[in-house]
Amino acid sequence: MSATVIDEIFTVFRERGDGAYLGEPVSQSEHALQAAAAAERDGAPPQLVAAALLHDYGHLVHDLDEDSAEHGIDTVHEDVGAEGLGRHFVPAVTEPLRLHVAAKRYLCAVEPSYLDALSPASKLSLELQGGPLPPDEVAAFEANPHHREAVQLRRWDDEAKIEGLATPPFEHYRSALESGLRT
Ligand code: FE
């Protein structure tokens, strides 16, 4: 059964992952693979590597247009991803990805240089996501036991937009995904 879930995820990336990533110069599949490769490069534990690979999976399984941000719609993609994947994966995988948009709003609140460095598309979606976190929500975010992993994931997410970068294929991450499956 566990192999079925992972194969299904790989099939979704294969069939739907060629779409553009929100105005960035990489496809959804390239973005996922670059985020996972960055996590692995930085020595992240396998379950966090799995979170990096799956962090935008919600983009692939909802039916809204990929340019919906330009039309003023926040697709709440991180919740779609965490909800569907939560049936199969442990919180160490799903919590960092559920929190990765909050992590962006958090970093914008606590690190002004972070906001300045965001890509134009990411700055546009920040507005739809609610802008930088207000102080009370900063404290609540820091109280979440997975907040550090969510911030790490966010930074890999931000760098995973390099046109033409070579990465290992999806199959390379099968064992990382297996390590995060519910038993
Ligand atoms: Fe992303």
XYZ file of C-alpha atoms and ligand atoms in Angstrom:
184
model
C 0.000 0.000 0.000
C 2.773 2.439 0.959
C 4.486 1.929 -2.380
C 1.152 2.709 -4.061
C 0.934 6.127 -2.421
C 4.445 7.075 -3.468
C 3.902 5.785 -7.005
C 0.687 7.792 -7.189
C 2.531 10.948 -6.115
C 5.219 10.362 -8.731
C 2.510 9.823 -11.357
C 0.845 13.131 -10.439
C 4.174 14.945 -10.820
C 4.780 13.182 -14.137
C 1.325 13.975 -15.525
C 0.767 17.448 -14.062
C 4.170 18.701 -12.913
C 5.235 20.315 -16.176
C 3.073 23.359 -15.500
C 4.653 26.701 -14.647
C 5.392 27.568 -11.031
C 3.572 30.843 -10.380
C 5.472 33.038 -12.807
C 8.891 31.538 -11.970
C 11.293 30.143 -14.626
C 10.868 26.508 -13.473
C 8.090 23.925 -13.721
C 6.333 22.495 -10.667
C 8.358 19.293 -10.930
C 11.668 21.163 -11.276
C 10.734 23.325 -8.292
C 9.941 20.278 -6.135
C 13.155 18.489 -7.142
C 15.298 21.577 -6.527
C 13.772 22.109 -3.069
C 14.395 18.463 -2.143
C 17.962 18.582 -3.488
C 18.672 21.720 -1.430
C 17.304 20.021 1.699
C 19.454 16.968 1.084
C 22.530 19.130 0.392
C 22.034 20.844 3.759
C 21.866 17.512 5.586
C 18.157 17.625 6.426
C 16.659 14.439 7.910
C 14.775 12.262 5.389
C 11.308 13.307 6.563
C 12.199 16.967 5.996
C 13.627 16.135 2.573
C 10.241 14.512 1.860
C 8.482 17.687 3.059
C 10.621 19.760 0.685
C 9.737 17.509 -2.244
C 6.015 17.652 -1.435
C 5.708 21.249 -0.197
C 3.699 22.474 -3.208
C 1.984 19.182 -4.007
C -1.291 20.975 -3.301
C -0.726 23.045 -6.450
C -0.963 19.867 -8.509
C -4.121 18.431 -6.990
C -6.378 21.467 -6.913
C -8.233 22.680 -9.978
C -7.563 26.420 -9.917
C -5.456 28.015 -12.621
C -1.772 28.260 -11.825
C -1.866 32.025 -12.395
C -4.737 32.508 -9.939
C -2.595 34.805 -7.761
C -2.630 37.320 -10.587
C -6.424 37.138 -10.498
C -6.559 37.938 -6.808
C -7.226 34.401 -5.564
C -5.200 32.814 -2.792
C -5.395 29.116 -3.554
C -4.491 28.144 0.037
C -2.242 25.592 -1.569
C -0.382 24.643 1.579
C -3.584 23.462 3.270
C -4.693 21.404 0.291
C -1.314 19.710 0.318
C -1.195 18.991 4.040
C -4.781 17.773 4.233
C -4.513 15.222 1.457
C -1.037 14.045 2.399
C -1.857 13.881 6.109
C -3.701 10.623 5.561
C -0.472 9.000 4.453
C 2.419 10.904 6.022
C 3.464 11.730 9.603
C 3.369 15.320 10.960
C 7.158 15.692 10.565
C 6.422 15.680 6.821
C 3.092 17.483 6.666
C 3.504 20.161 9.365
C 6.493 21.961 7.777
C 4.700 22.047 4.443
C 1.426 23.170 6.027
C 3.337 26.012 7.695
C 5.510 27.057 4.775
C 3.399 30.047 3.768
C 3.133 31.155 7.404
C 6.932 30.796 7.504
C 7.224 33.253 4.640
C 4.974 35.757 6.446
C 7.006 35.113 9.625
C 10.340 35.774 7.932
C 8.958 38.954 6.358
C 8.038 40.140 9.864
C 11.323 39.295 11.627
C 13.855 39.721 8.794
C 13.322 42.852 6.639
C 16.038 41.813 4.156
C 14.064 38.617 3.506
C 11.068 40.542 2.186
C 13.279 42.675 -0.072
C 14.815 39.572 -1.638
C 11.527 37.851 -2.553
C 10.834 37.296 -6.246
C 8.172 39.556 -7.844
C 5.650 36.683 -7.988
C 6.317 35.837 -4.343
C 5.863 39.481 -3.318
C 2.529 39.543 -5.154
C 1.287 36.385 -3.443
C 2.462 37.715 -0.056
C -0.230 40.372 -0.229
C -2.901 37.741 -0.886
C -1.515 35.626 1.948
C -2.022 38.482 4.396
C 1.358 40.263 4.359
C 3.975 39.980 7.143
C 2.708 38.275 10.323
C 1.543 40.684 13.064
C 3.435 40.430 16.409
C 0.902 38.185 18.185
C 1.002 35.721 15.295
C 4.810 35.792 15.287
C 4.703 34.510 18.868
C 2.119 31.864 17.995
C 4.207 30.708 15.041
C 7.312 30.352 17.229
C 5.279 28.230 19.650
C 4.605 25.606 16.972
C 6.979 22.666 17.494
C 7.579 22.440 13.738
C 8.299 26.114 13.116
C 12.068 25.757 12.660
C 11.615 23.077 10.020
C 9.000 25.238 8.306
C 11.474 28.138 8.123
C 14.187 25.841 6.719
C 11.722 24.536 4.142
C 10.821 28.098 3.213
C 14.429 28.956 2.417
C 14.824 25.858 0.207
C 11.537 26.799 -1.452
C 12.865 30.294 -2.197
C 16.067 29.053 -3.811
C 14.365 26.299 -5.854
C 13.667 28.548 -8.839
C 16.836 28.177 -10.912
C 16.250 27.643 -14.610
C 17.937 24.523 -15.967
C 19.524 23.327 -12.687
C 20.303 19.585 -12.775
C 18.865 17.511 -9.905
C 18.378 13.831 -9.077
C 15.059 12.388 -10.373
C 11.949 11.709 -8.256
C 12.917 8.065 -7.737
C 15.989 9.251 -5.799
C 13.636 10.429 -3.028
C 11.601 7.224 -2.643
C 13.352 6.208 0.583
C 12.930 9.695 2.065
C 9.203 9.506 1.328
C 9.011 5.981 2.768
C 10.620 7.240 5.981
C 7.707 9.639 6.418
C 4.826 7.255 5.799
C 2.378 6.481 8.596
C 2.734 2.884 9.688
Fe 7.197 26.417 -3.439
